[in-house]
PDB file of C-alpha atoms in Angstrom:
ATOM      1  CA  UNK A   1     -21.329  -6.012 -14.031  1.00 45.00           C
ATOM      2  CA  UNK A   2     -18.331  -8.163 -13.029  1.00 50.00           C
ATOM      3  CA  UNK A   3     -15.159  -5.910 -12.380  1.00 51.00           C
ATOM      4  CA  UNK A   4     -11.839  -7.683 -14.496  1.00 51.00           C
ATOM      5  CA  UNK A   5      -9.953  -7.027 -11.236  1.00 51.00           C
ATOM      6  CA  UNK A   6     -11.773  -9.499  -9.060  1.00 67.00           C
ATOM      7  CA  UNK A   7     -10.626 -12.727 -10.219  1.00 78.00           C
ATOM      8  CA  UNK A   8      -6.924 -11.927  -9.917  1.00 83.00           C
ATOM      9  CA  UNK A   9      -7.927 -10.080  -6.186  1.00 83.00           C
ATOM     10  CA  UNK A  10      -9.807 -13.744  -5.518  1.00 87.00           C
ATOM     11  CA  UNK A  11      -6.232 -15.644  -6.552  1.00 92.00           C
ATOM     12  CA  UNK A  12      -4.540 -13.428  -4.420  1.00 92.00           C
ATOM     13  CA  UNK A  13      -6.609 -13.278  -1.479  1.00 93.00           C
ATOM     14  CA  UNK A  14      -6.718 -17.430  -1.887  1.00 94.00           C
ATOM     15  CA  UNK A  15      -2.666 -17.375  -2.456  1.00 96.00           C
ATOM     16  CA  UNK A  16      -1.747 -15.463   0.709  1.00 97.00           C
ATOM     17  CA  UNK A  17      -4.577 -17.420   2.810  1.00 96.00           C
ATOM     18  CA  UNK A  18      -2.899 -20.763   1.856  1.00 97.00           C
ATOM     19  CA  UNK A  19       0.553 -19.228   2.059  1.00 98.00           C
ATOM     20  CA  UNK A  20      -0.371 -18.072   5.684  1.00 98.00           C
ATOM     21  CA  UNK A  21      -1.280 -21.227   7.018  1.00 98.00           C
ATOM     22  CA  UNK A  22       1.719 -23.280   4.783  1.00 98.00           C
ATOM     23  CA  UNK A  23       4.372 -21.139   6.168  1.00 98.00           C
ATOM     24  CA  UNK A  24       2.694 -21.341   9.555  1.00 97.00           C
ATOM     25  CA  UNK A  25       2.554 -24.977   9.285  1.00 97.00           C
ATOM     26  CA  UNK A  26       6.274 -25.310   8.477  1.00 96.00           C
ATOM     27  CA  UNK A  27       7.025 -22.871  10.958  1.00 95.00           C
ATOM     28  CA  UNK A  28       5.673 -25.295  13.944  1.00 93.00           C
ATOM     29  CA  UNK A  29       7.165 -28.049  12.196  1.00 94.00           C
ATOM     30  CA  UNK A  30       9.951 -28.083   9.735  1.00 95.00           C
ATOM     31  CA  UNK A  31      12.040 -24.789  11.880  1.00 94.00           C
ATOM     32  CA  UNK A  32      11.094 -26.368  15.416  1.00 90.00           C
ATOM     33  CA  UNK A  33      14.801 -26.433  17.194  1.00 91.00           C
ATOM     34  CA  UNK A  34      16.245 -24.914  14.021  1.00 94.00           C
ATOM     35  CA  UNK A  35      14.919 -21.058  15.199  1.00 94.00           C
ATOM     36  CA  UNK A  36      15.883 -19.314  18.654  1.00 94.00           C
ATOM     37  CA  UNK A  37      13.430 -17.864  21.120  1.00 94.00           C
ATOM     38  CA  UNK A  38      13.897 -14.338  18.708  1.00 96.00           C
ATOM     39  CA  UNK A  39      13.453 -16.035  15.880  1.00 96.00           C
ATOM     40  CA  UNK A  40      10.374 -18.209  16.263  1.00 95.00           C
ATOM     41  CA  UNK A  41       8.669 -14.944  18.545  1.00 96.00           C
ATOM     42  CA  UNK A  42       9.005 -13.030  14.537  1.00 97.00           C
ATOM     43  CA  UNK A  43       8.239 -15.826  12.374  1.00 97.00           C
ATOM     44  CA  UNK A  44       4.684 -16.239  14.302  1.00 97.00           C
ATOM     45  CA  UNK A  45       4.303 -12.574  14.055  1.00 98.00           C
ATOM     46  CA  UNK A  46       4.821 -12.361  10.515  1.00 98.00           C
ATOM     47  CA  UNK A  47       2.625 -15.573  10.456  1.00 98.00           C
ATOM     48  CA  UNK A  48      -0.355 -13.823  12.500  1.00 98.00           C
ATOM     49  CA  UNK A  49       0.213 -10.592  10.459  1.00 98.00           C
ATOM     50  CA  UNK A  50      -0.031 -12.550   7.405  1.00 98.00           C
ATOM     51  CA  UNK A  51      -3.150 -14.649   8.230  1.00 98.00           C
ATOM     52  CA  UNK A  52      -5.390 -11.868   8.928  1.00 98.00           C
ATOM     53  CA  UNK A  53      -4.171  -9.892   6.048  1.00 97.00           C
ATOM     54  CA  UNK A  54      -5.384 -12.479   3.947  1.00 97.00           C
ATOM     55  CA  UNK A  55      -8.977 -12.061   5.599  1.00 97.00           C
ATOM     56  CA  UNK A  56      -9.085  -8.938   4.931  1.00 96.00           C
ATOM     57  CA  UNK A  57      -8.196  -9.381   1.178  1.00 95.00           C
ATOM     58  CA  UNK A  58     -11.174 -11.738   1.376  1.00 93.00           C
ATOM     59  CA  UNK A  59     -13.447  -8.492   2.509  1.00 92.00           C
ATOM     60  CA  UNK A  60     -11.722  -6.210  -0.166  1.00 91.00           C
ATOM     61  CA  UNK A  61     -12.671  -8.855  -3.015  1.00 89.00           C
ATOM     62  CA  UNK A  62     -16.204  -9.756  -1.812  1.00 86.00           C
ATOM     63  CA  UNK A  63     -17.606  -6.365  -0.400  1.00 86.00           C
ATOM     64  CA  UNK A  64     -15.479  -3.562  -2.443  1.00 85.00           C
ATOM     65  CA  UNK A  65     -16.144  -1.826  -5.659  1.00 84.00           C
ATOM     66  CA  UNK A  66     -13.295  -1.015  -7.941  1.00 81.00           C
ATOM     67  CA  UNK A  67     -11.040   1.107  -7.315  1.00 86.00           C
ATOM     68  CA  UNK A  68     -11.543   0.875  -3.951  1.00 86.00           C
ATOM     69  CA  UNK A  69     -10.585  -2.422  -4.237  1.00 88.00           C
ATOM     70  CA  UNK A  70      -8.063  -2.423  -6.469  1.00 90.00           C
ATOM     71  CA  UNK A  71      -6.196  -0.298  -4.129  1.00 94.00           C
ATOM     72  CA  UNK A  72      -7.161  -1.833  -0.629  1.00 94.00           C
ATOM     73  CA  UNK A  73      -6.330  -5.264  -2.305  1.00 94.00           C
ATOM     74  CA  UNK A  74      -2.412  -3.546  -3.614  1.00 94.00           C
ATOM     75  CA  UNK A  75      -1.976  -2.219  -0.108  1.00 97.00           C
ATOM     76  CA  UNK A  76      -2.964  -5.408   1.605  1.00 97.00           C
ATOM     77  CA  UNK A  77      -0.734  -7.337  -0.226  1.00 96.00           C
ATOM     78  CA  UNK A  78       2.151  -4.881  -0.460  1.00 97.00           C
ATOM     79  CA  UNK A  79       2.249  -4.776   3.403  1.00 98.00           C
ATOM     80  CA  UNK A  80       2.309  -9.233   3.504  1.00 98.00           C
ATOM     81  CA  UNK A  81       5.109  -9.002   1.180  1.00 98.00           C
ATOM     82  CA  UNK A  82       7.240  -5.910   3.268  1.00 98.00           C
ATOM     83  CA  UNK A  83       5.552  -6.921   6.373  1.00 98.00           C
ATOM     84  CA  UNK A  84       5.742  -9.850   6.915  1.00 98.00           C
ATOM     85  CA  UNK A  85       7.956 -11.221   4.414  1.00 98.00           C
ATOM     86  CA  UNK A  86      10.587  -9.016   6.243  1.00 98.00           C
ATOM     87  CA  UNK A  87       9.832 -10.636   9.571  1.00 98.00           C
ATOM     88  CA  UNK A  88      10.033 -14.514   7.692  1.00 98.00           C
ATOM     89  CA  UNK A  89      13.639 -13.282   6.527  1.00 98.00           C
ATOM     90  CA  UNK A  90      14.667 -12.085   9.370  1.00 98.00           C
ATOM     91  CA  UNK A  91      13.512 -15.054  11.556  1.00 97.00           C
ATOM     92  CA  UNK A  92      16.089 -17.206   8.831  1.00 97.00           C
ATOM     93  CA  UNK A  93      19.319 -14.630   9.818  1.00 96.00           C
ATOM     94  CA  UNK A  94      18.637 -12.197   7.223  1.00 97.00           C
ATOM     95  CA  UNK A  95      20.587  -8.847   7.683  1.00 97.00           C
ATOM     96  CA  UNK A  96      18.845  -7.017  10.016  1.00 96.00           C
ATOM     97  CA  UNK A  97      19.071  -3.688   8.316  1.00 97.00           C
ATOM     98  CA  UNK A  98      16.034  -5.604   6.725  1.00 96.00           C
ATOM     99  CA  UNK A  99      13.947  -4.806   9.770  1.00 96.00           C
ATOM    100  CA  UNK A 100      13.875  -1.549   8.394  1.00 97.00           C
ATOM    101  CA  UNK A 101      11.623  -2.536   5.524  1.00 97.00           C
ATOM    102  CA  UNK A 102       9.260  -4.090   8.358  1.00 98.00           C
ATOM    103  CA  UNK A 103       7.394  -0.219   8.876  1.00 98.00           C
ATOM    104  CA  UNK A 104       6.968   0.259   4.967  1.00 98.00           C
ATOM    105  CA  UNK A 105       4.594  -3.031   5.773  1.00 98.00           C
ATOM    106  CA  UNK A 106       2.742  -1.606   8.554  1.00 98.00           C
ATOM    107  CA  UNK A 107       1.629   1.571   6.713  1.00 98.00           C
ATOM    108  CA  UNK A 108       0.759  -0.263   4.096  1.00 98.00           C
ATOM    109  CA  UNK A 109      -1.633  -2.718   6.137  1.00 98.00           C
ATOM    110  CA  UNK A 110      -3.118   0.950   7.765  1.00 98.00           C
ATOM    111  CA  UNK A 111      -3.533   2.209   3.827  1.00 98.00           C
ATOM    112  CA  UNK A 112      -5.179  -1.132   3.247  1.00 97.00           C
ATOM    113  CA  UNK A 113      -7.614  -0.591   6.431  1.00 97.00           C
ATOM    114  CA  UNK A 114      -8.315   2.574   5.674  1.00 96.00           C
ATOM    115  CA  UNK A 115      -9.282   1.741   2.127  1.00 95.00           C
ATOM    116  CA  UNK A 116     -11.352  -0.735   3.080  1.00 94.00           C
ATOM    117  CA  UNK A 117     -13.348   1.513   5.607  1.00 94.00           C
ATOM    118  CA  UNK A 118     -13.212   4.623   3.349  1.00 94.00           C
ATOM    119  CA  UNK A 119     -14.923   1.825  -0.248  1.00 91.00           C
ATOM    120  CA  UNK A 120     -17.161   0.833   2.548  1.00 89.00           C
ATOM    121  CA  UNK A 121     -18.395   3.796   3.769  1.00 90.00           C
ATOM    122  CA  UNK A 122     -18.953   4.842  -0.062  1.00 86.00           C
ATOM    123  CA  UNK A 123     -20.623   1.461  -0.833  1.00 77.00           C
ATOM    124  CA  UNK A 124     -23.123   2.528   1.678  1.00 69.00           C
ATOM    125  CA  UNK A 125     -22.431  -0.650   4.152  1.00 52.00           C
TER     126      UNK A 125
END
């Protein structure tokens, strides 16, 4: 039986794959000269972060049950929104009292992982 949560998990998973590679792209391109060594060392973090974030949305929607995925697929995308949105912002000359929002991220990417591990081992894969 088809789970109502999987089509908006697939647009999401889809959104921050082609958001990953559009802000990477305009990264290399459109903020070449514009960024300092700092700030193009954080953009392609956040960029990297984001990326394989989006891959493992991909695994959430295709190999998890709800709510296992439901909740790896919140966590995921919480932590590309603190995470690495934090690190795009900063990169620009945001505040950088913003970096503190940059750990929130991270333990949301580990919540994510572990999610995905613990609907996993529960799947039976």
């Amino acid at each position: 039986m088809r789970q109502p949560v999987r089509p908006i998990a697939g647009l999401l998973a889809g959104a921050a794959g082609a958001s990953a590679v559009a802000l990477g792209a305009f990264g290399a391109h459109a903020l070449r000269g514009v960024l300092d060594d700092r700030g193009v060392e954080l953009w392609h973090t956040a960029v990297n972060y984001h990326f394989w974030h989006a891959l493992a949305l991909c695994l959430a929607v295709f190999f998890l049950h709800a709510p296992h995925r439901r909740r790896a697929t919140v966590a995921f995308g919480v932590g590309i929104v603190l995470f690495s949105g934090s690190l795009y912002a900063l990169a620009l000359g945001a505040p950088r009292w913003l970096g503190a929002v940059t750990p929130l991220g991270g333990v949301a990417f580990i919540v994510g992982w572990l999610l995905l591990g613990l609907g996993a081992a529960r799947r039976g894969a």
